[in-house]
Short mmCIF file of C-alpha atoms in Angstrom, two decimals:
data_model
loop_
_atom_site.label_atom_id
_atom_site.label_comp_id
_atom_site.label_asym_id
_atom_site.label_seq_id
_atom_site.Cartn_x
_atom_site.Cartn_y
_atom_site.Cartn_z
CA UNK E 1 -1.76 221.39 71.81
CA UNK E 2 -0.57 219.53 68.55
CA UNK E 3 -3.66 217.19 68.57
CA UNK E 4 -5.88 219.72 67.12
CA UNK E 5 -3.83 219.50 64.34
CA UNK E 6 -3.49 215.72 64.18
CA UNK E 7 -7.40 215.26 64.72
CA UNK E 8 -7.95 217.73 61.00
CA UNK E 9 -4.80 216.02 59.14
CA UNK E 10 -6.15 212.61 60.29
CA UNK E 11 -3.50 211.40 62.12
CA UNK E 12 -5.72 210.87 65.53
CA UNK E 13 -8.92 209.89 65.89
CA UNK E 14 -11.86 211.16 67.97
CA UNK E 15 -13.91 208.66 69.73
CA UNK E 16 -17.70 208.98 71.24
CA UNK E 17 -18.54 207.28 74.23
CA UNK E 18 -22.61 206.57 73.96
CA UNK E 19 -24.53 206.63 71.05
CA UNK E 20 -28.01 207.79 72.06
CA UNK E 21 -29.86 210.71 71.18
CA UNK E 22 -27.51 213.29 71.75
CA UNK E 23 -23.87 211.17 71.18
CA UNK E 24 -25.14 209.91 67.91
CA UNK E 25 -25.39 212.94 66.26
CA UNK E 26 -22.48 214.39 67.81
CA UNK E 27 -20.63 211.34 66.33
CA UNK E 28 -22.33 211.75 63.03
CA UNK E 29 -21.80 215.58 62.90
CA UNK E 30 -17.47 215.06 63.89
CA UNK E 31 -17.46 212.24 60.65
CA UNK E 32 -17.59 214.89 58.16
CA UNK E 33 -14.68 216.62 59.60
CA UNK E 34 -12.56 214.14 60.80
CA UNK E 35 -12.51 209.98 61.78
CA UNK E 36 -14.86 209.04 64.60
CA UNK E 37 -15.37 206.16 66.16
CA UNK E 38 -18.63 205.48 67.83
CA UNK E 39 -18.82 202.91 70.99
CA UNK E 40 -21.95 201.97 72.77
CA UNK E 41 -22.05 198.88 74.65
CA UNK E 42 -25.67 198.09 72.82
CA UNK E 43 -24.54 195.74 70.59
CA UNK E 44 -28.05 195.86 69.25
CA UNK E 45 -27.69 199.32 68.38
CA UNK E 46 -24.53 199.16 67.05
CA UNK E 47 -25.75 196.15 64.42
CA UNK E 48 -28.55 198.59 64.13
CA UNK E 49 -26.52 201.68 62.63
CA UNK E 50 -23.87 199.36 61.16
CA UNK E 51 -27.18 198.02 59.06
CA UNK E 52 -28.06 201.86 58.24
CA UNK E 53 -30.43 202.62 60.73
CA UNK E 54 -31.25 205.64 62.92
CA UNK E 55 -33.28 204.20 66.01
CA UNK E 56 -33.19 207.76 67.26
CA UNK E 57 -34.78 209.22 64.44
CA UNK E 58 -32.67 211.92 65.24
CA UNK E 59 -30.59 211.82 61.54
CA UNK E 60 -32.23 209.59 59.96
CA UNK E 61 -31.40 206.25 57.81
CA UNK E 62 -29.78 207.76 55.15
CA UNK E 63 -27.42 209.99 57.38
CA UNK E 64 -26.79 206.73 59.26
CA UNK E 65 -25.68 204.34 55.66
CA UNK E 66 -23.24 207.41 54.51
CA UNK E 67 -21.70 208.48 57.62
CA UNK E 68 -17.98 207.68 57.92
CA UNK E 69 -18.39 206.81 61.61
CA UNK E 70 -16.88 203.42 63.00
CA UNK E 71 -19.27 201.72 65.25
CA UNK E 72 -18.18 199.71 67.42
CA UNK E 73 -19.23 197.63 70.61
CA UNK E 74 -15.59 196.59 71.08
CA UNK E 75 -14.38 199.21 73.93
CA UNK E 76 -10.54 197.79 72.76
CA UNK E 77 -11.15 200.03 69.83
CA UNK E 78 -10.79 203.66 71.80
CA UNK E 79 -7.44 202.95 72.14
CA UNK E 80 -7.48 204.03 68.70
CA UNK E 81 -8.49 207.30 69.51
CA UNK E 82 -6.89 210.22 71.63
CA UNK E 83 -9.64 212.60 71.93
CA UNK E 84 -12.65 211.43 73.78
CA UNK E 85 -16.62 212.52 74.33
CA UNK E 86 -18.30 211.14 76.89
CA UNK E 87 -22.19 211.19 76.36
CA UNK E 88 -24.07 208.91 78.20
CA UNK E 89 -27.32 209.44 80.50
CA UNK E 90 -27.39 210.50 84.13
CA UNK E 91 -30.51 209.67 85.43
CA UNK E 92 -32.09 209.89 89.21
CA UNK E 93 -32.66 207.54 91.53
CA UNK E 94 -36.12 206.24 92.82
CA UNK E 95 -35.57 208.42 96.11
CA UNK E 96 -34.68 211.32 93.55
CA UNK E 97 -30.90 211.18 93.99
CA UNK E 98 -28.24 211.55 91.29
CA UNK E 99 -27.47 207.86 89.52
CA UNK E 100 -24.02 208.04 88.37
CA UNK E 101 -23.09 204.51 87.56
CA UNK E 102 -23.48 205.27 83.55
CA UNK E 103 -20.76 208.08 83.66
CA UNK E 104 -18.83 206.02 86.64
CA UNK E 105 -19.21 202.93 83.91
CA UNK E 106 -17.85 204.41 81.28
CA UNK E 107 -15.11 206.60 83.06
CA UNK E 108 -14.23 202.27 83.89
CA UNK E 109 -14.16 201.43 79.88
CA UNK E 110 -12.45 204.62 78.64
CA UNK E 111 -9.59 204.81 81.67
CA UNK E 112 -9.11 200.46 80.70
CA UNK E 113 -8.43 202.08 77.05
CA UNK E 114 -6.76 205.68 77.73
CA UNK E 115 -3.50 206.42 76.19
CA UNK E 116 -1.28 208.83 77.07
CA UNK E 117 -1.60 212.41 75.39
CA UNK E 118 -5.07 211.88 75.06
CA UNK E 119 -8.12 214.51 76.09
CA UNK E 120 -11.25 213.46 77.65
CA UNK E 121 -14.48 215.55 77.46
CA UNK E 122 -17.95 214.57 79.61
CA UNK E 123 -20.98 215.64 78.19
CA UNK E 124 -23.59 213.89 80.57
CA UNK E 125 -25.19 216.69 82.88
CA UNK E 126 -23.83 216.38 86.09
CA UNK E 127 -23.75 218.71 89.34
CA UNK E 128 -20.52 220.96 89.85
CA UNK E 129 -17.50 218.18 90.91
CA UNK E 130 -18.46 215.43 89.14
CA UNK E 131 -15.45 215.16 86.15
CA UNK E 132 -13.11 216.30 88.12
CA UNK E 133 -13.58 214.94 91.49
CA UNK E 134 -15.59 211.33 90.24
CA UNK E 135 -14.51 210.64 86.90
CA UNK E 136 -10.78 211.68 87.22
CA UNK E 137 -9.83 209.95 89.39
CA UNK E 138 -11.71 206.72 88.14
CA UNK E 139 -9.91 207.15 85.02
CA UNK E 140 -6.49 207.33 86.90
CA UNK E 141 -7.34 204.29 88.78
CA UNK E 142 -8.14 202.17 85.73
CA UNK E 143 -5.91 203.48 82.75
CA UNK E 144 -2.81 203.59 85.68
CA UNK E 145 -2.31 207.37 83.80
CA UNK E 146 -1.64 210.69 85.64
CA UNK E 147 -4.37 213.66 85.03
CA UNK E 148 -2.62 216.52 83.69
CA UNK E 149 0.45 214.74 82.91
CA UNK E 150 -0.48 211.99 80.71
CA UNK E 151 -3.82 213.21 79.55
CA UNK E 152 -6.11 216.07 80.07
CA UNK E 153 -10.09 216.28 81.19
CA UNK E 154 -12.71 219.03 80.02
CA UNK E 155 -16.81 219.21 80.21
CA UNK E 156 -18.65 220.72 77.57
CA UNK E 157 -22.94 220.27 78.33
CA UNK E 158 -24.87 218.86 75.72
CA UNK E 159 -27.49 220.66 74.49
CA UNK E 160 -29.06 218.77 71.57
CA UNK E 161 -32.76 219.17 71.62
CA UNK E 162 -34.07 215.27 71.18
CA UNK E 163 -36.81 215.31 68.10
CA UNK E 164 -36.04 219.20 67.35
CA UNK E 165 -34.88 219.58 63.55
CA UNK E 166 -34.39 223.22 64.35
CA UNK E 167 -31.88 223.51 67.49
CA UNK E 168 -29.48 220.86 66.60
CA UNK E 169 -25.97 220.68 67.65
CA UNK E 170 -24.29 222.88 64.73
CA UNK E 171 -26.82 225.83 65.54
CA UNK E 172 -26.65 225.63 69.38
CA UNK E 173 -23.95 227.72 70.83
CA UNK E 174 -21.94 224.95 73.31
CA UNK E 175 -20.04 226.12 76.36
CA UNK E 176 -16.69 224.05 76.34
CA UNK E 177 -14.20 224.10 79.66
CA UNK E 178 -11.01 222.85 80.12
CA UNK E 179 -8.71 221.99 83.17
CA UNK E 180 -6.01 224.39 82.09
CA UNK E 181 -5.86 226.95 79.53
CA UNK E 182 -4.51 224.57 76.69
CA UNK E 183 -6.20 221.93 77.08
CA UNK E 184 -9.37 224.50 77.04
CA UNK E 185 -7.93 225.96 73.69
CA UNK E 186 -7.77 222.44 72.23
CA UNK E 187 -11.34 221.36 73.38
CA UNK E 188 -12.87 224.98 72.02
CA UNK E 189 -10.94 224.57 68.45
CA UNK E 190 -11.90 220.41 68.41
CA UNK E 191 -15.56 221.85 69.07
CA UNK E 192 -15.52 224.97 66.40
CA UNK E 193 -15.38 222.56 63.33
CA UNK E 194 -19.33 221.24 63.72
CA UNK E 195 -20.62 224.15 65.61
CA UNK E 196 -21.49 226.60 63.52
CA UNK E 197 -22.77 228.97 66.58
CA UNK E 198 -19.43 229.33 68.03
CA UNK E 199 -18.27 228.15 71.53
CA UNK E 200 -18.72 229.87 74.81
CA UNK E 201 -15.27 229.29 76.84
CA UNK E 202 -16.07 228.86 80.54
CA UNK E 203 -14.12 230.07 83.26
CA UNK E 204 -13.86 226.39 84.66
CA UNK E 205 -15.21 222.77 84.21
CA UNK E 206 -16.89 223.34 87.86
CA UNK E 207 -18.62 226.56 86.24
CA UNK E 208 -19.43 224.83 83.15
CA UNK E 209 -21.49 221.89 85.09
CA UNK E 210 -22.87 224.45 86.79
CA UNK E 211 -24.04 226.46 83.31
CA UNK E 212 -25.53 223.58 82.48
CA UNK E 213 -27.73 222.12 85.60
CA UNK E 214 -29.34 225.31 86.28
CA UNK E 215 -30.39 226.07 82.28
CA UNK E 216 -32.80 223.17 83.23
CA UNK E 217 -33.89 223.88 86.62
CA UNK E 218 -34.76 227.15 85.27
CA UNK E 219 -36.83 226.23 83.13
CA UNK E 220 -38.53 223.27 85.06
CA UNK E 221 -39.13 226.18 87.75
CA UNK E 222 -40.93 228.13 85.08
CA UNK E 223 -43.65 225.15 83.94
CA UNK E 224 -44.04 224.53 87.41
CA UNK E 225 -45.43 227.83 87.50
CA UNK E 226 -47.39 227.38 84.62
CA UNK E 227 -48.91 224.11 85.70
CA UNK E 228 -49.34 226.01 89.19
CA UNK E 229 -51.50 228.76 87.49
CA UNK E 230 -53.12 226.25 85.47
CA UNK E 231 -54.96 224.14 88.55
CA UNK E 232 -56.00 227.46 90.16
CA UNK E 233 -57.62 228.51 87.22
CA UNK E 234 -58.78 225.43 86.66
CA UNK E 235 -60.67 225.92 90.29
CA UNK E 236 -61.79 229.09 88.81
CA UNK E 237 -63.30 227.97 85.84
CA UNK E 238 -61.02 230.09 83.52
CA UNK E 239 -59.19 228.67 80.55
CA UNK E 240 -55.72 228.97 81.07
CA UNK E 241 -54.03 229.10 77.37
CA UNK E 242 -56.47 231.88 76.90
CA UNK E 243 -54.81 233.85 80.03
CA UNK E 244 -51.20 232.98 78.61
CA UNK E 245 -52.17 234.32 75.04
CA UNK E 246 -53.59 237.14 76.82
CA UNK E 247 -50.45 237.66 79.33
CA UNK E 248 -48.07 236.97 76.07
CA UNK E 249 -48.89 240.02 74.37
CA UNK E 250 -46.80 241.95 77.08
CA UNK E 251 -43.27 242.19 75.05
CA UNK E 252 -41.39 240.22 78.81
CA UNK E 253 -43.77 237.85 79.46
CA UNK E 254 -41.88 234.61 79.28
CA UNK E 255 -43.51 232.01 76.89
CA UNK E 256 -44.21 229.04 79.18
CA UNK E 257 -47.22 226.64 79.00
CA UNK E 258 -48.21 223.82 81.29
CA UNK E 259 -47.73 220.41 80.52
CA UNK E 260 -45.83 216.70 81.81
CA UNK E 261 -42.64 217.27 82.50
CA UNK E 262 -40.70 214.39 81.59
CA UNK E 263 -37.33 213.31 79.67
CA UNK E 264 -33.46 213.11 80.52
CA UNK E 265 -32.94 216.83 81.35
CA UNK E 266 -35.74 218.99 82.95
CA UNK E 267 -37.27 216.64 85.11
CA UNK E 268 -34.05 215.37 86.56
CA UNK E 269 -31.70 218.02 86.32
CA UNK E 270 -33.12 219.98 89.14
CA UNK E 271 -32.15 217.21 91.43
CA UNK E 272 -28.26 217.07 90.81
CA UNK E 273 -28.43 220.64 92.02
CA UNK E 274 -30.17 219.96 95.27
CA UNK E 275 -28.50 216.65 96.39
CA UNK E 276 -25.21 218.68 95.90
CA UNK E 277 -26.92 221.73 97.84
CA UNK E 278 -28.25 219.60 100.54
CA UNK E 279 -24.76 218.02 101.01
CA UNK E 280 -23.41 221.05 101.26
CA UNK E 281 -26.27 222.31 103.95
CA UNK E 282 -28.63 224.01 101.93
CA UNK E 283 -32.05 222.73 101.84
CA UNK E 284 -33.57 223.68 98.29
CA UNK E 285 -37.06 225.75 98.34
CA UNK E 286 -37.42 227.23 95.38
CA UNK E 287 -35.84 224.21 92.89
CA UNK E 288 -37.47 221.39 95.45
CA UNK E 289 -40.89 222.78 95.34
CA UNK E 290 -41.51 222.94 91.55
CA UNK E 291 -40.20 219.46 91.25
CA UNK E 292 -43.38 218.77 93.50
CA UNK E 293 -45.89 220.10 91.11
CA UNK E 294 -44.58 218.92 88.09
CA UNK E 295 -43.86 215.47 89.54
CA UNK E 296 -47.70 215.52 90.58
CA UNK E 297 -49.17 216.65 87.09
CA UNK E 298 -50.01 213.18 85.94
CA UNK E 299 -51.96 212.75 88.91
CA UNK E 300 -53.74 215.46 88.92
CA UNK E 301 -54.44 214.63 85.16
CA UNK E 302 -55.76 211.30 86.26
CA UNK E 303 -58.23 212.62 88.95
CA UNK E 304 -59.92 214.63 86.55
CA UNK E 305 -60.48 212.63 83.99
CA UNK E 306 -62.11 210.30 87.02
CA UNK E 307 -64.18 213.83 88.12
CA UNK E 308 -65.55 214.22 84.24
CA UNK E 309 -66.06 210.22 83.94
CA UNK E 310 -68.66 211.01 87.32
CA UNK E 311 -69.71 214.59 85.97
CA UNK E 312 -71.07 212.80 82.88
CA UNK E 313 -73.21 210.03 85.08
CA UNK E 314 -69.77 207.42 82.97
CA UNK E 315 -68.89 204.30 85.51
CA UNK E 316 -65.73 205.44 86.50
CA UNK E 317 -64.38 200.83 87.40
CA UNK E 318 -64.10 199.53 84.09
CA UNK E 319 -64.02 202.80 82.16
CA UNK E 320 -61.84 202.71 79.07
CA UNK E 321 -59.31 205.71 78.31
CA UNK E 322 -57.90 205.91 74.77
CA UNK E 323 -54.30 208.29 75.38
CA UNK E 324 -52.63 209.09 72.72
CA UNK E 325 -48.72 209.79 73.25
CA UNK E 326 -46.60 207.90 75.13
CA UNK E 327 -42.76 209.47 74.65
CA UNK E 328 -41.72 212.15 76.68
CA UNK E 329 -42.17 214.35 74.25
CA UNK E 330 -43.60 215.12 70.74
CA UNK E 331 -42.10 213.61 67.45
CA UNK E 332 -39.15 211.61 68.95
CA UNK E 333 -39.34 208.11 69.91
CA UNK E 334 -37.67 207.48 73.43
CA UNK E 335 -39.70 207.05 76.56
CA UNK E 336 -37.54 206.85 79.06
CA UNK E 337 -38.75 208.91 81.72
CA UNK E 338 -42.22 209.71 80.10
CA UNK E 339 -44.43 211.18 82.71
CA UNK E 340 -47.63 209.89 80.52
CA UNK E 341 -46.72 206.33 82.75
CA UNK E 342 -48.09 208.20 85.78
CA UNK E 343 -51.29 208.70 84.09
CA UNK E 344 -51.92 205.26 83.21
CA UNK E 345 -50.79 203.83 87.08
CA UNK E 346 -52.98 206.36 88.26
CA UNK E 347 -56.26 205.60 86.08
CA UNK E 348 -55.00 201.52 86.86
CA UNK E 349 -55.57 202.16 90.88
CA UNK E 350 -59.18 203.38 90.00
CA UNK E 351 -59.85 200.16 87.83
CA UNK E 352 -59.67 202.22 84.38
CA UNK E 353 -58.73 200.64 81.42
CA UNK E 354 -55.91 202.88 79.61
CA UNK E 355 -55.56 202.30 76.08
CA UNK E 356 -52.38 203.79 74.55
CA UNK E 357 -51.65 204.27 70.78
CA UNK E 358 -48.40 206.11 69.93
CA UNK E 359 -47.03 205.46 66.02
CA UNK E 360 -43.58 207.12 67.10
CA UNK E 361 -42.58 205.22 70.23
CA UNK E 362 -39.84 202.65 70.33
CA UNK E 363 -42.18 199.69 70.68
CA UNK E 364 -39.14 197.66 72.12
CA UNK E 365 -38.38 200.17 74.60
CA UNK E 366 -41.88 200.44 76.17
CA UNK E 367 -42.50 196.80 76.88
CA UNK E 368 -38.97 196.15 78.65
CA UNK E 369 -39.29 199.49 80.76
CA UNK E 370 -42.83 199.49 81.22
CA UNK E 371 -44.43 196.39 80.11
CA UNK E 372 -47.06 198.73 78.03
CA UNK E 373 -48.21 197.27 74.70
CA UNK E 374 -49.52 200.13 71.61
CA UNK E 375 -52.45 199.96 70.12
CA UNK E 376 -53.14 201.21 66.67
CA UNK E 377 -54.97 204.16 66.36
CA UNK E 378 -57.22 202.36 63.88
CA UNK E 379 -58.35 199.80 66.65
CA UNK E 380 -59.61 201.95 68.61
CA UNK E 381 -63.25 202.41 69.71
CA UNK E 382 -65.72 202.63 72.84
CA UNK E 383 -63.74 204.64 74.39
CA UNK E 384 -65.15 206.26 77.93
CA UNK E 385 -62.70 209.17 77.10
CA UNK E 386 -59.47 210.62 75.11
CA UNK E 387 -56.46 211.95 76.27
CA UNK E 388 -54.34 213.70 73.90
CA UNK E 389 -51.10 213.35 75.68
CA UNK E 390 -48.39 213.78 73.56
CA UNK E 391 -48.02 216.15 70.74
CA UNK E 392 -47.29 214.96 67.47
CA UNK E 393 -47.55 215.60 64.04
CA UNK E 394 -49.85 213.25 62.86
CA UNK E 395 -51.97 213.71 66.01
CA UNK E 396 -52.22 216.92 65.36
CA UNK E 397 -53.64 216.00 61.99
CA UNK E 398 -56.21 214.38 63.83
CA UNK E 399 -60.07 215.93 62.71
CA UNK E 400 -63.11 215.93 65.10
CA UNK E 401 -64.24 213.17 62.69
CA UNK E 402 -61.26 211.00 63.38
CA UNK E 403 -61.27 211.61 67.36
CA UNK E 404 -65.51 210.83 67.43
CA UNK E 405 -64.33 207.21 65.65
CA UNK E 406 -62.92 206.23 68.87
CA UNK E 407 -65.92 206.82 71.68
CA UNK E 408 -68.73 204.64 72.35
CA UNK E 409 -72.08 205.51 73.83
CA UNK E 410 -72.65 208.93 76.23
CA UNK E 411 -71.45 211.82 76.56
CA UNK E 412 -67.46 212.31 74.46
CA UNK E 413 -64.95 213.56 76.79
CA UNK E 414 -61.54 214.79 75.90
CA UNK E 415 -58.14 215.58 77.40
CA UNK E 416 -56.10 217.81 75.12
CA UNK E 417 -53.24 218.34 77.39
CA UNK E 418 -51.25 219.95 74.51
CA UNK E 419 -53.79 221.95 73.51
CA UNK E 420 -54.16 220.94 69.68
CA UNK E 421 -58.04 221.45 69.47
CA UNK E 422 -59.69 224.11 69.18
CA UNK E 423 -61.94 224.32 72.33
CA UNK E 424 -64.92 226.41 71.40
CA UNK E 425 -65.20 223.65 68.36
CA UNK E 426 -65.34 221.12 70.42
CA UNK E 427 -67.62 222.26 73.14
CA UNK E 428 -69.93 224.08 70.56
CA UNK E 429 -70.14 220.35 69.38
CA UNK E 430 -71.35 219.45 72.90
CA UNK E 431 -67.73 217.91 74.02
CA UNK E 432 -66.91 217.79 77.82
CA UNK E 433 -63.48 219.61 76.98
CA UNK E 434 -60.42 219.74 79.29
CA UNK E 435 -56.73 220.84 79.54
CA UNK E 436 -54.13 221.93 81.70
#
């Protein structure tokens, strides 16, 4: 396939479809090989990263005023382009089943603005059928265009790591797929100039979906373990990181630790795979039943802190609860899908005032989804008890000094549900101490 070719000498253009976390960096990573332009129907976004800023955090501001890439919020402008990435969100449903409308809504935007000879890749995890039997024909209906005549589809599964300056998208191997064995060749090639791990070819968009739902479930089904083990020995009175350090010295044990299990991948992953199961006959165990306990952690989370408010003779109506960490996970600013929200609903039904203070969340973000306001660290005192929710840097700075600044009167419980502190400090300074 001659566009390849036309995409290094700069005679096409590639074009990315959602700039989030992982299509801005994509977008960002393409620029310094060849012209990209970057759509997102966030116009405030776009103005954001035209002005030189990185909401994401994820490249940073400087990245953001040299990059080459076009944004855009006019969708008129992919016409420009002939090879497409698709990388917007897929998120669940309330009743747990698969929302599609962001990949259906842009399949509507692109197929409005696809010309002919041009190659479309999805990047949002979906279950096995999705591109070929949602999105084609979507962008058939709306471009008027014939798949595999007049332009070609392929999936390759993101894998970008949101907040992780480590595994990025040059140093993560990425499985590309194709719907025929050119179009798979072009797709691999397009791929091999930013990633500098190499491609894996799969045997067949279906197979490539799949590659990519279960990495997730697989892991999900492992910290459900973890946070299984972690209330039993909780029951027991046994410290559970101290059984996983002890278990981890065993050269297979797998490294797993409890914890909230929240975010765009691991938390709703699992479910693409079982709706598609189920409507195929299969009733999930396995997959279904981990999603239980980690759905349930911030609960359980909540109901002790109300046990060690009673333990230490602490009014449990009225209580205050300073958590720190609100994103769905450490360093990175997005909290969509944070599971730290169930905390705070649950402490609200037993009349406990949850204070939250989290200097990397997207302030903007947090009051529209959840209607939470942040408090500064700085502001705050009398606390009942702290929750170290989230793990970041400068919370792990955090000194016993620092943490006793925020408590009032009685006994000083904390939550270190990350496990920054050392424990025998803190109880050999007479702290009720408590994690998963």
């Amino acid at each position: 396939m001659d566009l390849y070719n036309e995409l290094v000498g700069k005679g096409e253009k590639l074009s990315l479809v959602g700039l989030g976390y992982v299509g801005m960096p994509i977008a960002v990573a393409f620029a310094k090989k060849i012209d990209v332009i970057g759509f997102d129907l966030n116009k405030t976004k776009i103005e954001l990263y035209q002005s030189g800023i990185d909401p994401t955090k994820e490249v940073g501001d400087e990245v953001i005023k040299e990059t080459t890439v076009y944004f855009t919020a006019d969708e008129e402008e992919l016409k420009k382009a002939k090879f497409h990435i698709v990388a917007v969100p897929t998120p669940v449903n309330d009743d747990h089943t698969p929302d599609l409308s962001p990949v259906e809504g842009a399949s509507r935007i692109l197929g409005r603005n696809l010309t002919k000879g041009s190659v479309v890749v999805f990047e949002s995890t979906v279950y096995p059928g999705v591109t070929e039997d949602i999105c084609v024909p979507i962008l058939e209906q709306e471009s008027g265009l014939k798949c595999g005549i007049d332009f070609k589809v392929g999936y390759s599964p993101e894998r970008i790591n949101p907040g992780d300056k480590v595994h990025r998208l040059e140093t993560i191997k990425k499985i590309v797929s194709g719907m025929d064995e050119e179009t798979l060749d072009c797709i691999a090639k397009v791929y091999e100039l930013v990633v500098e791990a190499g491609v894996h070819r799969a045997d067949s968009i279906k197979v490539a979906e799949a590659a990519k739902v279960i990495e997730n479930s697989q892991r999900d089904i492992n910290i459900a373990f973890m946070n299984e083990l972690s209330i039993i020995f909780n029951k027991m009175g046994i410290d559970t990181k101290s059984v996983l350090e002890a278990a981890g010295t065993k050269w297979n044990f797998l490294n797993f630790y409890p914890g909230l299990v929240g975010g765009h991948c691991i938390g709703v992953d699992p479910y693409y795979l079982t709706y598609k199961a189920e409507a195929l006959g299969y009733h999930s165990q396995v997959i279904l039943a981990g999603r239980r306990i980690n759905d349930d952690m911030g609960k359980y989370v909540a109901e002790n802190i109300v046990k060690k408010l009673i333990a230490s003779d602490k009014p449990v109506k009225g209580a205050k609860v300073a958590i720190l960490g609100f994103t769905f996970k450490e360093n990175c600013p997005d909290t969509r899908n944070t599971k730290v929200i169930d905390i705070v609903h649950e402490l609200k039904e037993y009349g406990i005032i949850p204070v939250i203070a989290d200097p990397e969340a997207d302030v903007d973000e947090a009051k529209h989804l959840y209607n939470i306001d942040f408090t500064e660290l700085s502001e705050i005192s009398d606390m009942s008890v702290v929750v170290l929710a989230v793990a970041h840097e400068e919370f792990k700075r955090l000194t016993m000094e620092d943490i006793n600044r925020f408590y009032g009167e009685g006994k000083q419980i904390v939550f270190d549900l990350k496990g920054l502190l050392d424990r025998k400090e803190y109880e050999k300074a007479d702290y009720s101490y408590w994690r998963l």
